[in-house]
Coordinates of C-alpha atoms and ligand atoms in Angstrom, one line a residue:
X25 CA 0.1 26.4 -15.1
X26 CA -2.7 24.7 -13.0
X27 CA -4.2 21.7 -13.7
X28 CA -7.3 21.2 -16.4
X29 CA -10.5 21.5 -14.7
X30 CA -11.9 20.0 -17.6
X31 CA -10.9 16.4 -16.3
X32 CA -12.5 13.2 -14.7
X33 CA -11.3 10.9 -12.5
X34 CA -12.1 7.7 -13.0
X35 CA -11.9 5.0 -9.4
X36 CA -9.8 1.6 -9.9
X37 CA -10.1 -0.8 -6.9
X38 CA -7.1 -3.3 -8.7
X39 CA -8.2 -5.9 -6.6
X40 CA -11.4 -6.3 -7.8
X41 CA -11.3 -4.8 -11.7
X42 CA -10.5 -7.8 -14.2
X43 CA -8.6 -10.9 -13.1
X44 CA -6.6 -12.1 -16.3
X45 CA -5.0 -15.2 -14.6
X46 CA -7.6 -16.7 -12.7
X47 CA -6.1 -16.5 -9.2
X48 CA -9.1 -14.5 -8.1
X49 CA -7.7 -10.8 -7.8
X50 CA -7.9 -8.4 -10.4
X51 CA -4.4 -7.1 -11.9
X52 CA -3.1 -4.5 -14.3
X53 CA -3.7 -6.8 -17.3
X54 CA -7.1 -6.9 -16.5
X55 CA -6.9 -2.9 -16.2
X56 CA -4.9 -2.6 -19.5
X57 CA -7.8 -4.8 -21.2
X58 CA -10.8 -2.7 -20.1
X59 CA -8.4 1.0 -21.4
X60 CA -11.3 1.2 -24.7
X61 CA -14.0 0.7 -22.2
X62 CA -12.6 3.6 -20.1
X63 CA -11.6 5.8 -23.3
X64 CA -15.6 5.2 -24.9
X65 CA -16.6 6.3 -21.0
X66 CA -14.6 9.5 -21.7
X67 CA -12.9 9.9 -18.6
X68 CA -9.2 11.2 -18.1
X69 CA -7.3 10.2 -15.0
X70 CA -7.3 6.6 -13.6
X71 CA -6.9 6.7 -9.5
X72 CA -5.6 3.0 -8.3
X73 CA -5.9 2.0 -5.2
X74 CA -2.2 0.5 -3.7
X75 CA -0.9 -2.0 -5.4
X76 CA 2.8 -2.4 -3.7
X77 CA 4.0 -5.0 -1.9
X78 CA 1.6 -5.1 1.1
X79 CA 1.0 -8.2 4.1
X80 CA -2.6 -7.0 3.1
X81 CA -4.7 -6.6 6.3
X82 CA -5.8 -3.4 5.1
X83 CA -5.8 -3.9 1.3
X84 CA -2.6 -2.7 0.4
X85 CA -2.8 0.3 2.6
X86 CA -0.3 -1.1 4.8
X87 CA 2.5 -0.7 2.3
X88 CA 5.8 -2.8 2.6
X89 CA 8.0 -1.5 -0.3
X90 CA 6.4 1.7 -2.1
X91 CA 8.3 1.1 -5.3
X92 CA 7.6 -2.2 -6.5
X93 CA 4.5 -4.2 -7.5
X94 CA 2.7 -6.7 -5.8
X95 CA 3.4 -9.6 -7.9
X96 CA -0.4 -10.4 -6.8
X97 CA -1.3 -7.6 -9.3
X98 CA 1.8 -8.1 -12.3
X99 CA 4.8 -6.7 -12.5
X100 CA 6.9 -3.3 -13.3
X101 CA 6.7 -4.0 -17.4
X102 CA 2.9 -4.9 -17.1
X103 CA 3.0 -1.5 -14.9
X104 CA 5.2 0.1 -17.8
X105 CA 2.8 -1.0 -20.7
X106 CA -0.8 -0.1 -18.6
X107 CA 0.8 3.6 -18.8
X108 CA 2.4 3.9 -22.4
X109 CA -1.2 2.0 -23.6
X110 CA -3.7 4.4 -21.7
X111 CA -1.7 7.2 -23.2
X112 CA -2.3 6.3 -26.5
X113 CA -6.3 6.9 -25.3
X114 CA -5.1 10.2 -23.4
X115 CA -5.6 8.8 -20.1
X116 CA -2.8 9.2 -17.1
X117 CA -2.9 7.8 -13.7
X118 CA -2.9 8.8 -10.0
X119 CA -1.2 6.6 -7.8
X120 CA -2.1 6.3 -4.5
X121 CA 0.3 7.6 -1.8
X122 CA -0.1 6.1 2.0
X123 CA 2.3 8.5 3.8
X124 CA 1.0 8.9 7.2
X125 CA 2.1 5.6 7.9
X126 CA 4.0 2.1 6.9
X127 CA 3.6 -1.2 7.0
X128 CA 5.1 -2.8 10.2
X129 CA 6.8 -5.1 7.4
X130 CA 8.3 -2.3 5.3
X131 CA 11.9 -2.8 6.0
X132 CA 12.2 0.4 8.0
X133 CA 10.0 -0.6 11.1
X134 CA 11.8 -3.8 10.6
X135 CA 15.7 -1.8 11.1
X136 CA 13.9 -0.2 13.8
X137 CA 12.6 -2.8 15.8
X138 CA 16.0 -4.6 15.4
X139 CA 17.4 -2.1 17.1
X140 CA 18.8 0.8 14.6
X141 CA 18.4 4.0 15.9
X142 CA 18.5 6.0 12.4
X143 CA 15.3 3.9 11.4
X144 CA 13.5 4.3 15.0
X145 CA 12.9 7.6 14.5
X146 CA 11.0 6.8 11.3
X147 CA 8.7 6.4 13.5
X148 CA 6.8 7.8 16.8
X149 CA 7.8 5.8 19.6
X150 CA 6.8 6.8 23.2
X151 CA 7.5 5.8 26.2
X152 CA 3.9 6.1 27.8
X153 CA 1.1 5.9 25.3
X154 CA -1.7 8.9 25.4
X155 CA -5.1 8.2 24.9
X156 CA -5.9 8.3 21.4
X157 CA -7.9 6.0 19.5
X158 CA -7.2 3.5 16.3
X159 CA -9.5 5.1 13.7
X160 CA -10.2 1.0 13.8
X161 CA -11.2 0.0 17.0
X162 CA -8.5 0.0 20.3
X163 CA -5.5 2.4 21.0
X164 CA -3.5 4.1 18.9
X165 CA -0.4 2.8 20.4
X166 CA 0.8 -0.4 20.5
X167 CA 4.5 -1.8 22.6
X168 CA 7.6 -1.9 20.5
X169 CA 8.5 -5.0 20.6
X170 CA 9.6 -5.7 23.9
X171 CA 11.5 -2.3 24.4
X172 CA 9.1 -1.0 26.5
X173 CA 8.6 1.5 24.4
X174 CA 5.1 1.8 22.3
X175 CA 4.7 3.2 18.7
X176 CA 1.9 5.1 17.1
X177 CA -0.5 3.9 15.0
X178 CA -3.4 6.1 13.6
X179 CA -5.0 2.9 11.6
X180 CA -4.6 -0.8 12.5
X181 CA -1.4 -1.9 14.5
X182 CA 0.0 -3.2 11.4
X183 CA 0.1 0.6 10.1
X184 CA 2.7 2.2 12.1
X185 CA 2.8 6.3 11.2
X186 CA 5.9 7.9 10.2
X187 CA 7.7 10.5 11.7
X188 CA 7.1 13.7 9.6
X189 CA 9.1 15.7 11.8
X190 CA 12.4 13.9 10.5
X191 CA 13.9 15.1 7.6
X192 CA 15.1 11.9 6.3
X193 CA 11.9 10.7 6.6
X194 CA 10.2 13.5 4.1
X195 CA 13.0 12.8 1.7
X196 CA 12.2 9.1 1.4
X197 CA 8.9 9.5 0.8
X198 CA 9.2 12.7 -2.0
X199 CA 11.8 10.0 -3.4
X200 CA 8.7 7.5 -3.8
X201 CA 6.7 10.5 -5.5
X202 CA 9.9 11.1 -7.6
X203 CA 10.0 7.3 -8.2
X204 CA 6.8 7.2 -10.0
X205 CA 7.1 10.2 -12.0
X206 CA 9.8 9.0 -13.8
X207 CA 7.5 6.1 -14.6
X208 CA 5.3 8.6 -16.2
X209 CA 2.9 9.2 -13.6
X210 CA 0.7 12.2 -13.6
X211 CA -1.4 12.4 -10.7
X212 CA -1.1 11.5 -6.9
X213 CA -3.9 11.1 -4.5
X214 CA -2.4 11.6 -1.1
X215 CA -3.6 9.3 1.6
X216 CA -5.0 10.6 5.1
X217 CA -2.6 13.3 4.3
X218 CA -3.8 16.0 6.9
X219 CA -3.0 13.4 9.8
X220 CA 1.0 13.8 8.9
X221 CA 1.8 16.5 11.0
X222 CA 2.3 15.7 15.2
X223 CA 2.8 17.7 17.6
X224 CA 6.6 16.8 19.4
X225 CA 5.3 16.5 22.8
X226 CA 2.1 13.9 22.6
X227 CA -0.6 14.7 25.4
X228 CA -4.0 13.1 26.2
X229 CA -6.9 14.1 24.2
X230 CA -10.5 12.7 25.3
X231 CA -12.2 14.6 22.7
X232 CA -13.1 12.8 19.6
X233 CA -11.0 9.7 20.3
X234 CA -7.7 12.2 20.5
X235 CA -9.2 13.8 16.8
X236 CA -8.1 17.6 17.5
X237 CA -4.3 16.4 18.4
X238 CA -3.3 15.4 15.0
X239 CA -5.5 16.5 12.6
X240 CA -4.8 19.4 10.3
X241 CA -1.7 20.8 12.3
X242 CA -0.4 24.0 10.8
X243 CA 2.7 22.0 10.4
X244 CA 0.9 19.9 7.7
X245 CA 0.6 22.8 5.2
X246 CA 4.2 23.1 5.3
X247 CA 4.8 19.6 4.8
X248 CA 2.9 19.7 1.6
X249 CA 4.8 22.8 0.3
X250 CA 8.0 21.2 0.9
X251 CA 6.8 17.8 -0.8
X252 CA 4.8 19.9 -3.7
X253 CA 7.9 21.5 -4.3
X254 CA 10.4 18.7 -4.2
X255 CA 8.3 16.6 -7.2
X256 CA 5.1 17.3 -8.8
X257 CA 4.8 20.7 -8.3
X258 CA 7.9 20.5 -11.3
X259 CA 5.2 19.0 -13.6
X260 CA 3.1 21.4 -15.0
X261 CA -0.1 19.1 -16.0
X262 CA 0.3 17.2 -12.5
X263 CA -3.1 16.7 -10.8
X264 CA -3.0 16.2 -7.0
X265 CA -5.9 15.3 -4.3
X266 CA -5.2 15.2 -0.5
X267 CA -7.6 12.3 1.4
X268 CA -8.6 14.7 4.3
X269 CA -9.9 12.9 7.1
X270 CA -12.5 15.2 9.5
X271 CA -10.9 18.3 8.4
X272 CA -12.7 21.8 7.8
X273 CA -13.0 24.1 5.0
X274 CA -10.9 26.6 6.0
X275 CA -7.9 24.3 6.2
X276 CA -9.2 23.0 2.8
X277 CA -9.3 26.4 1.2
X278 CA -5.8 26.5 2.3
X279 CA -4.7 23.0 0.7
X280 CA -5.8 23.6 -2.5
X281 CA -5.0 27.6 -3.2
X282 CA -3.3 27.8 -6.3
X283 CA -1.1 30.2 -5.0
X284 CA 0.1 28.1 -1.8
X285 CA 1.6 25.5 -3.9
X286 CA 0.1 22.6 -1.9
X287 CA -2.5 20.2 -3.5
X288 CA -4.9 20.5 -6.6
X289 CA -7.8 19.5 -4.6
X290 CA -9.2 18.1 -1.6
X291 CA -11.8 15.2 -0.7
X292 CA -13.6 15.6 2.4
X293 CA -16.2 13.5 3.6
X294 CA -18.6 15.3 5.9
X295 CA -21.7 14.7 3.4
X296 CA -20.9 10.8 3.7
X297 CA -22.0 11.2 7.4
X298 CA -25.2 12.2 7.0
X299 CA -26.7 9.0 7.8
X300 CA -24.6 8.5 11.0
X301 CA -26.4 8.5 13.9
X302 CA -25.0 11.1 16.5
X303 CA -21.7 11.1 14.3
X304 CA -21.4 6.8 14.6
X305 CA -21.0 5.1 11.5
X306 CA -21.9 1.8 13.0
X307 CA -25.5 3.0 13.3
X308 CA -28.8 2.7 11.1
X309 CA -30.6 5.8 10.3
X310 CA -32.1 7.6 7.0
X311 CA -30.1 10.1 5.9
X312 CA -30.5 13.9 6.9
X313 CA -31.2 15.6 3.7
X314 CA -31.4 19.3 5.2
X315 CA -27.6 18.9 6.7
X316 CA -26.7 17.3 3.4
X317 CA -27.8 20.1 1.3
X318 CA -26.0 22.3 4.1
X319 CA -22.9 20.9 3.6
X320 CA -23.0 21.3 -0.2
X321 CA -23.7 24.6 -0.3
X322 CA -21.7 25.8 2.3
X323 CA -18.5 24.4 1.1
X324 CA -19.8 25.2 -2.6
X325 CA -20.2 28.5 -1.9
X326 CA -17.1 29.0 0.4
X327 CA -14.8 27.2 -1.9
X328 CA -15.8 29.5 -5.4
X329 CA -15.9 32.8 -3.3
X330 CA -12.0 32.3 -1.8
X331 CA -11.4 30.1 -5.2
X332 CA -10.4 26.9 -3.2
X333 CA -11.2 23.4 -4.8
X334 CA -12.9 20.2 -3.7
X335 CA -13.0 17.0 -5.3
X336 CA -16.5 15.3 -6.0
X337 CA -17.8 12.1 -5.4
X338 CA -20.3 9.8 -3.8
X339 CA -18.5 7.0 -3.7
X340 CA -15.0 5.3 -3.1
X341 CA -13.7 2.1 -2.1
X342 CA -14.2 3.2 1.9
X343 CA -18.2 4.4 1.7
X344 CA -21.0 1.5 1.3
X345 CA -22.6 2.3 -2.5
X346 CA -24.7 5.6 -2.7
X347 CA -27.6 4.4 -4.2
X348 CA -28.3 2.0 -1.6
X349 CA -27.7 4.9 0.9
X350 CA -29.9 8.2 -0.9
X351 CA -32.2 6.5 -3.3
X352 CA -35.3 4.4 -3.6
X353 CA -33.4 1.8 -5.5
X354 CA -36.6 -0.8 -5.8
X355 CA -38.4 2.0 -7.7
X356 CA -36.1 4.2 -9.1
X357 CA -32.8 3.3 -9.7
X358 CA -31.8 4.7 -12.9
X359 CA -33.3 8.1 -11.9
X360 CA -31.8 8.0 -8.4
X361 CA -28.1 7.2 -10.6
X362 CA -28.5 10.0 -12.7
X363 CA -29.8 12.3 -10.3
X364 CA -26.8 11.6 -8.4
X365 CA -23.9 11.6 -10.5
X366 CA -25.4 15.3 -13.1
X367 CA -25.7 16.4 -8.9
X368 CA -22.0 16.2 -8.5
X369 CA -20.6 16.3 -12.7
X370 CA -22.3 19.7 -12.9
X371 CA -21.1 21.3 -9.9
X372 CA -18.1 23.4 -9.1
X373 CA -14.9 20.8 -8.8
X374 CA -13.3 17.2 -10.2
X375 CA -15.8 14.8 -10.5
X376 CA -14.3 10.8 -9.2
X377 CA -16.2 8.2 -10.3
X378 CA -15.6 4.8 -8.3
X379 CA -15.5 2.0 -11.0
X380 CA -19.5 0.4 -11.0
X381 CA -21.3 3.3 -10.2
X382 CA -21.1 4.3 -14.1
X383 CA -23.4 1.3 -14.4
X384 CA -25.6 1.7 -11.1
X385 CA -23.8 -1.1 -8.8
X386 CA -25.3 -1.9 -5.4
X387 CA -24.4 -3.0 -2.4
X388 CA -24.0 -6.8 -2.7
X389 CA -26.3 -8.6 0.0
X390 CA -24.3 -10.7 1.7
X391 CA -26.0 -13.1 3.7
X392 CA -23.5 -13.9 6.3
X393 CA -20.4 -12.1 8.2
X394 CA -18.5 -14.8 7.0
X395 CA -19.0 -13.2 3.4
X396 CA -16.8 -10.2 4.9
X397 CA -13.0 -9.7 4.8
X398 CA -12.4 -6.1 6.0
X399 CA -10.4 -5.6 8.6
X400 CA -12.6 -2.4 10.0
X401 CA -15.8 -4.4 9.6
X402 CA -14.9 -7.4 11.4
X403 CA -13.6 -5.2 14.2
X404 CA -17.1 -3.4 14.3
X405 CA -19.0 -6.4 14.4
X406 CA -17.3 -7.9 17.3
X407 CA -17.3 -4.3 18.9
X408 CA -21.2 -4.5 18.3
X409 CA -21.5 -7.7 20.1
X410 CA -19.4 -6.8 22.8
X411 CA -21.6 -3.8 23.3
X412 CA -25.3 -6.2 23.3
X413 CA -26.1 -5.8 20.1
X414 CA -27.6 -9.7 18.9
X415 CA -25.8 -11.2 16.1
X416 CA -28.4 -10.1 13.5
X417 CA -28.6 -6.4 14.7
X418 CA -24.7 -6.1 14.2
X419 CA -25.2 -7.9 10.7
X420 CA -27.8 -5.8 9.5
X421 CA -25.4 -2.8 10.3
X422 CA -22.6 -4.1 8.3
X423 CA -24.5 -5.2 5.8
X424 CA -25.5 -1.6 5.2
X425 CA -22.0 -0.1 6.0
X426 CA -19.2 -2.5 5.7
X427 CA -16.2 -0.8 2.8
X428 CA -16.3 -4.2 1.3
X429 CA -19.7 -3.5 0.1
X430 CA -18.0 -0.9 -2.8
X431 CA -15.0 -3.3 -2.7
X432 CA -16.9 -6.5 -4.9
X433 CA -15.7 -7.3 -8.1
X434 CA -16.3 -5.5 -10.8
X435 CA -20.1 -7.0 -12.7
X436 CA -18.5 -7.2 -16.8
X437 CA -21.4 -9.2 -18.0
X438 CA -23.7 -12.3 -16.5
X439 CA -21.8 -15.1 -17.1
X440 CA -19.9 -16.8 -13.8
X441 CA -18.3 -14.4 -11.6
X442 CA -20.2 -11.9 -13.6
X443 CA -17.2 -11.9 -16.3
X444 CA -14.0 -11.0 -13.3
X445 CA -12.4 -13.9 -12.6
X446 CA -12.2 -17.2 -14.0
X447 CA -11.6 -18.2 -10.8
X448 CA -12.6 -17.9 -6.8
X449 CA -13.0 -14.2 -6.5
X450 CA -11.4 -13.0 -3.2
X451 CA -14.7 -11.2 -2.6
X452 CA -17.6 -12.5 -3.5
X453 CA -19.8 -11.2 -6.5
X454 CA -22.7 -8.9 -5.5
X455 CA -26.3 -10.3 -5.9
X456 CA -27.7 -8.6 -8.7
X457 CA -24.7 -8.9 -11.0
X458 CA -26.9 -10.5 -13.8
X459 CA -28.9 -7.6 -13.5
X460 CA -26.7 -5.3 -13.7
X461 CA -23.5 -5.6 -15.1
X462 CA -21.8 -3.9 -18.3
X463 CA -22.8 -5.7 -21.2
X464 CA -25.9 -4.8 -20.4
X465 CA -25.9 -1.5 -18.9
X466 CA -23.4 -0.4 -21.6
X467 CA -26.6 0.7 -23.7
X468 CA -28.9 1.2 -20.3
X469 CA -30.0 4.5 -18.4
X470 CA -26.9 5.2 -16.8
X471 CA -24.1 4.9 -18.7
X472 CA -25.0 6.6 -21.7
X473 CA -25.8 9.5 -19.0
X474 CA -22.7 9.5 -17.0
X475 CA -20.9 10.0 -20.7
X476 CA -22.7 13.0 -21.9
X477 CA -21.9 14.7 -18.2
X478 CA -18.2 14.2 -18.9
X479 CA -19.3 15.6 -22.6
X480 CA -20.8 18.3 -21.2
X481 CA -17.4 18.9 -19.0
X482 CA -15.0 19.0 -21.6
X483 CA -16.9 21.4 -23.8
X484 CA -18.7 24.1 -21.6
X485 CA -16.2 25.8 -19.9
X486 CA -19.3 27.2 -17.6
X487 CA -19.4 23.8 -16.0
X488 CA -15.7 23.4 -15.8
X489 CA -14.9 27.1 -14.0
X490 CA -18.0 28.5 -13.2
X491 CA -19.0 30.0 -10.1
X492 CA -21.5 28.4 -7.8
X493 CA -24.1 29.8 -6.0
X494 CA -27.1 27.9 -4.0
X495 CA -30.5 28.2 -5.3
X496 CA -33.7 26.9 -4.0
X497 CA -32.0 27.2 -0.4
X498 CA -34.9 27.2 1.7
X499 CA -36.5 23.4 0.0
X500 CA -36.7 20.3 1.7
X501 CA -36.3 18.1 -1.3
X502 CA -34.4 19.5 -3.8
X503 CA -31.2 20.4 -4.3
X504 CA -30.4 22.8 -7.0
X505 CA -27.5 25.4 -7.5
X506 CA -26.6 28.2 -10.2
X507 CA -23.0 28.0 -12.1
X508 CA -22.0 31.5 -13.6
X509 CA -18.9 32.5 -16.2
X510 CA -18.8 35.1 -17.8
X511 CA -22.6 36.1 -18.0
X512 CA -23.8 32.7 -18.9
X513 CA -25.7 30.9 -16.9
X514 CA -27.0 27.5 -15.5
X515 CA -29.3 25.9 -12.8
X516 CA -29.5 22.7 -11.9
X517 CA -32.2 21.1 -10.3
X518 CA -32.2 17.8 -8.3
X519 CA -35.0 16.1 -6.8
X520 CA -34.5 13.8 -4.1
X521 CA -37.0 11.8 -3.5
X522 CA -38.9 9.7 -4.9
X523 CA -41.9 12.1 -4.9
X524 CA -43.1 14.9 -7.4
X525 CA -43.0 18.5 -6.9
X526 CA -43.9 21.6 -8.7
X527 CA -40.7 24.9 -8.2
X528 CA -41.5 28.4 -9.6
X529 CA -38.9 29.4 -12.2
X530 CA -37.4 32.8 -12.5
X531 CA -37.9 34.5 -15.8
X532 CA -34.4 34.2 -17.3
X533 CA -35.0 30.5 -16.7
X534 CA -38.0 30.1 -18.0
X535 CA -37.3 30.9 -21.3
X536 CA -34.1 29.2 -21.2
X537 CA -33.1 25.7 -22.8
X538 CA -32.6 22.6 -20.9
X539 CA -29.4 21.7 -21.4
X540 CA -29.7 17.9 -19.6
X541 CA -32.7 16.0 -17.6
X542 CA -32.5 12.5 -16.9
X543 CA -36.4 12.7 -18.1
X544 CA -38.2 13.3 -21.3
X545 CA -38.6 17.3 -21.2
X546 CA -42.2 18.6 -20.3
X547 CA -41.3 22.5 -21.7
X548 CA -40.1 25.1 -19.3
X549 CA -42.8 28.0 -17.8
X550 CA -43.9 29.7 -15.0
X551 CA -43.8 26.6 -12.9
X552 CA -42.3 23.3 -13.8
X553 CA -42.9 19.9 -12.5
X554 CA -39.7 17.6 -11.1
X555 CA -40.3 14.0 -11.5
X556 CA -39.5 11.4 -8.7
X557 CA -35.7 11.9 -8.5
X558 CA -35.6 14.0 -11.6
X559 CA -32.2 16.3 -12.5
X560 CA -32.9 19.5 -14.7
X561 CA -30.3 21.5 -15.7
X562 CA -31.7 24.6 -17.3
X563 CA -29.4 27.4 -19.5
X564 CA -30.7 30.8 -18.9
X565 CA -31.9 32.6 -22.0
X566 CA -29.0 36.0 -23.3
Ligands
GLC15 C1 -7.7 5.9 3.9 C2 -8.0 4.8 2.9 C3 -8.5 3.6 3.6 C4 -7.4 3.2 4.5 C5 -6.9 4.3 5.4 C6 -5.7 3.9 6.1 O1 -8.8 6.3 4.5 O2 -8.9 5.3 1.9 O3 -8.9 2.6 2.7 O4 -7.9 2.1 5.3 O5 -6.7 5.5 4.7 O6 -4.6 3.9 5.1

């Protein structure tokens, strides 16, 4: 059996969800709490970010024991209870998985640097480092303690990456999956998980920052049949996504084919670029629409034709907010909200949406770099300076790029701390929390809207499995698509910008029946009129 493509995934940043003992970091109290908020939103699967045991200078991506709680966020009963509760509302969890790479503080780069040889080949240790980059600034390689030696580190130098290549390594970390199951667990988003396989024999690469040498190795696809095989692949309603970090469709087709027994889905991020300037995040441009829409219906159409599958989203806990990226937020930030999420909820694949964004959160307008915990950002600013930029340049950047900006607290209602913590929130509150927060969203534009698309999910199996073809290919501000099963038919339309414009429908359409707008409808016909950042999505008629 494959997993139900009616389902949602629904984006938990612990850290910053609901604080229930007032030490300033959300927990999974504060997650069990909000469960009826979740089940009235509708959505099925919960992803968590890491909440192990973790020295924290990556927010619990640098993991120190995989199989216990951070007492931070509670403990294994509070754990135990979150999962037996949010079954009682049908909803299951994915747990996040960082196996490329350890904490230097897990116990296992500790044997190893002490001098065990069974634990140093956990991990890649060279003699001479190459020249690959730290997807954070520096080399990749950093010296083993004072061996001489230097080990390999993909991420910060805290984040040492594992050895795929030994066995014993692979059965630890299936062990971890195996752990977890027997807690219940359904679903498993795998971290940077197409970085796992190296080569054995390391050699420069000046391309990319050393990119092309470790990403999406052959090897990796077996790596993921063997792990798929030695735990979830034994559950029948397991859900799986693989984090896949510059990777390419093809490889992606390949990761998710039912018939490979590797992953459920992939997330790729190549449309989250599209506001980089000459491929550098730490830039400040408008976003390219025309590669955008590219990039949709390329891999859209790619991905239904070979029947591969991609996981949807617009935002996560790594990406500064989408509506302060895409949308004319002063003017039209319900619309813009909508727009976005019916954009990705009616299109071929598992909609994600990162906690907030079901109630329009922004970015939240720091004023100062002190405001900023990050690791990756504070790197990039000093980066910045080093390479001239002033002080309020490299700001300005950050401010509109920083992952801290999706990491604020969660905005439950006006009140102090907008309702997360009683109190000092590790992160600071966004700006417009008494603006927009739950209490008063709840009955708003957006919520109500991001409900009826998960609706609309669960009981139109046309949105769940249909095809997807590109429509409108050739426009410069819309992006619209067609879904197909079994003769039925729907087109969506999405404006986006901020200005009106008149499409030609085809017949079948035009006497169709709207089946959602994030506007009052104005009829079909002949030609119809899209309002400033206006979704249509249009049933054709027999
Ligand atoms: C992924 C995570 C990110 C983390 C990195 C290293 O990209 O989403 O938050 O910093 O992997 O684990």
């Amino acid at each position: 059996m494959t997993f139900d493509k009616r389902k949602v995934v629904y984006q938990i940043y612990p850290k910053s969800y609901k604080d229930t003992t007032g030490n300033g970091v959300g927990d999974l109290r504060g997650i069990i709490e909000k469960l009826p908020y979740l089940a009235d939103l509708g959505i099925d699967m919960i992803w968590l970010n890491p909440f192990y045991p973790s020295p924290q200078r990556d927010n619990g991506y640098d993991i120190s024991d995989y199989t216990a709680i951070n007492p931070d966020f509670g403990t294994m009963d509070d754990f135990e209870e979150m999962v037996a509760t949010a079954k009682t509302y049908n909803i299951d969890f994915m747990l996040d998985m960082v196996f490329n790479h350890c904490s230097t503080e897990h116990e296992w780069f500790q044997k190893a640097l002490a001098g065990d040889p069974y634990y140093q080949d956990f991990f890649i240790l060279r003699d001479t480092p190459t020249d690959w980059q730290s997807k954070f600034g520096g080399s990749a390689w950093s010296p083993f303690g004072n061996t001489g030696q230097y080990y390999l580190h993909l991420f910060d130098k805290t984040q040492a990456d594992l050895n795929w290549r030994n066995p014993n390594v692979r059965e630890e970390l299936f062990k971890v999956v195996n752990f977890w199951r027997g807690k219940g667990v359904k679903g498993f988003r795998f971290d940077v998980i197409n970085l796992i396989g190296k080569d054995e024999i390391l050699i420069d690469c000046p391309v990319d920052d050393g990119k092309p040498a470790y990403t999406d190795k052959p090897i990796v696809h077996d790596y993921l049949k063997m792990l798929n095989q030695a735990s979830f692949g034994q559950d029948d309603d397991s859900m799986t996504v693989g984090e896949m970090s510059s990777t390419t469709i093809e490889n992606c087709l390949l990761y998710s084919a039912e018939d490979r027994h590797e992953l459920s889905m992939t997330f790729n991020f190549h449309h989250l670029k599209v506001d980089y300037k000459d491929g550098q995040k730490w830039s400040l441009i408008p976003f390219d629409f025309e590669t955008l829409k590219d990039l949709f219906h390329t891999w859209g159409e790619k991905m239904s034709k070979a029947n591969g599958w991609s996981a949807l989203f617009w935002n996560n806990h790594d990406q500064p907010r989408a509506l302060n990226r895409f949308i004319d937020i002063k003017n039209f930030r319900n619309e813009g909200a909508t727009m976005l999420a019916a954009s990705i909820h009616l299109s071929r694949g598992t909609p994600y949406i990162y906690m907030g964004e079901e109630i329009g959160m922004l970015d939240p307008d720091f004023d100062s770099m002190d405001d900023y915990v990050d690791v990756e950002s504070i790197n990039a600013y000093q980066m910045m300076l080093e390479q001239g930029k002033t002080a309020e340049e490299a700001l300005d950047i950050i401010k509109a790029k920083s992952r801290d900006n999706s990491r604020t607290p969660m905005q439950w209602d006006d009140s102090a701390n907008a309702g997360f913590t009683t109190g000092t929130p590790w992160l600071k509150i966004g700006k417009s929390y008494q603006d927009i927060n739950v209490e008063k969203e709840i009955s708003g534009k957006i919520y109500p809207f991001y409900k009826e698309l998960i609706r609309l999910r669960k009981e139109m199996p046309l949105i769940a499995e249909g095809s997807y073809r590109p429509a409108y290919r050739d426009s410069r501000q819309i992006y619209a698509f067609e879904r197909e099963l079994n003769g039925e038919r729907l087109l969506v339309l999405n404006n986006f910008y901020g200005e009106v414009l008149t499409v030609d429908l085809a017949s079948a359409y035009q006497n169709g029946q709207v089946l959602l707008s994030n506007y009052e409808s104005d009829g079909l016909g002949k030609t119809i009129t899209l309002k400033p950042y206006q979704t249509l999505a249009i049933l054709a008629k027999g």
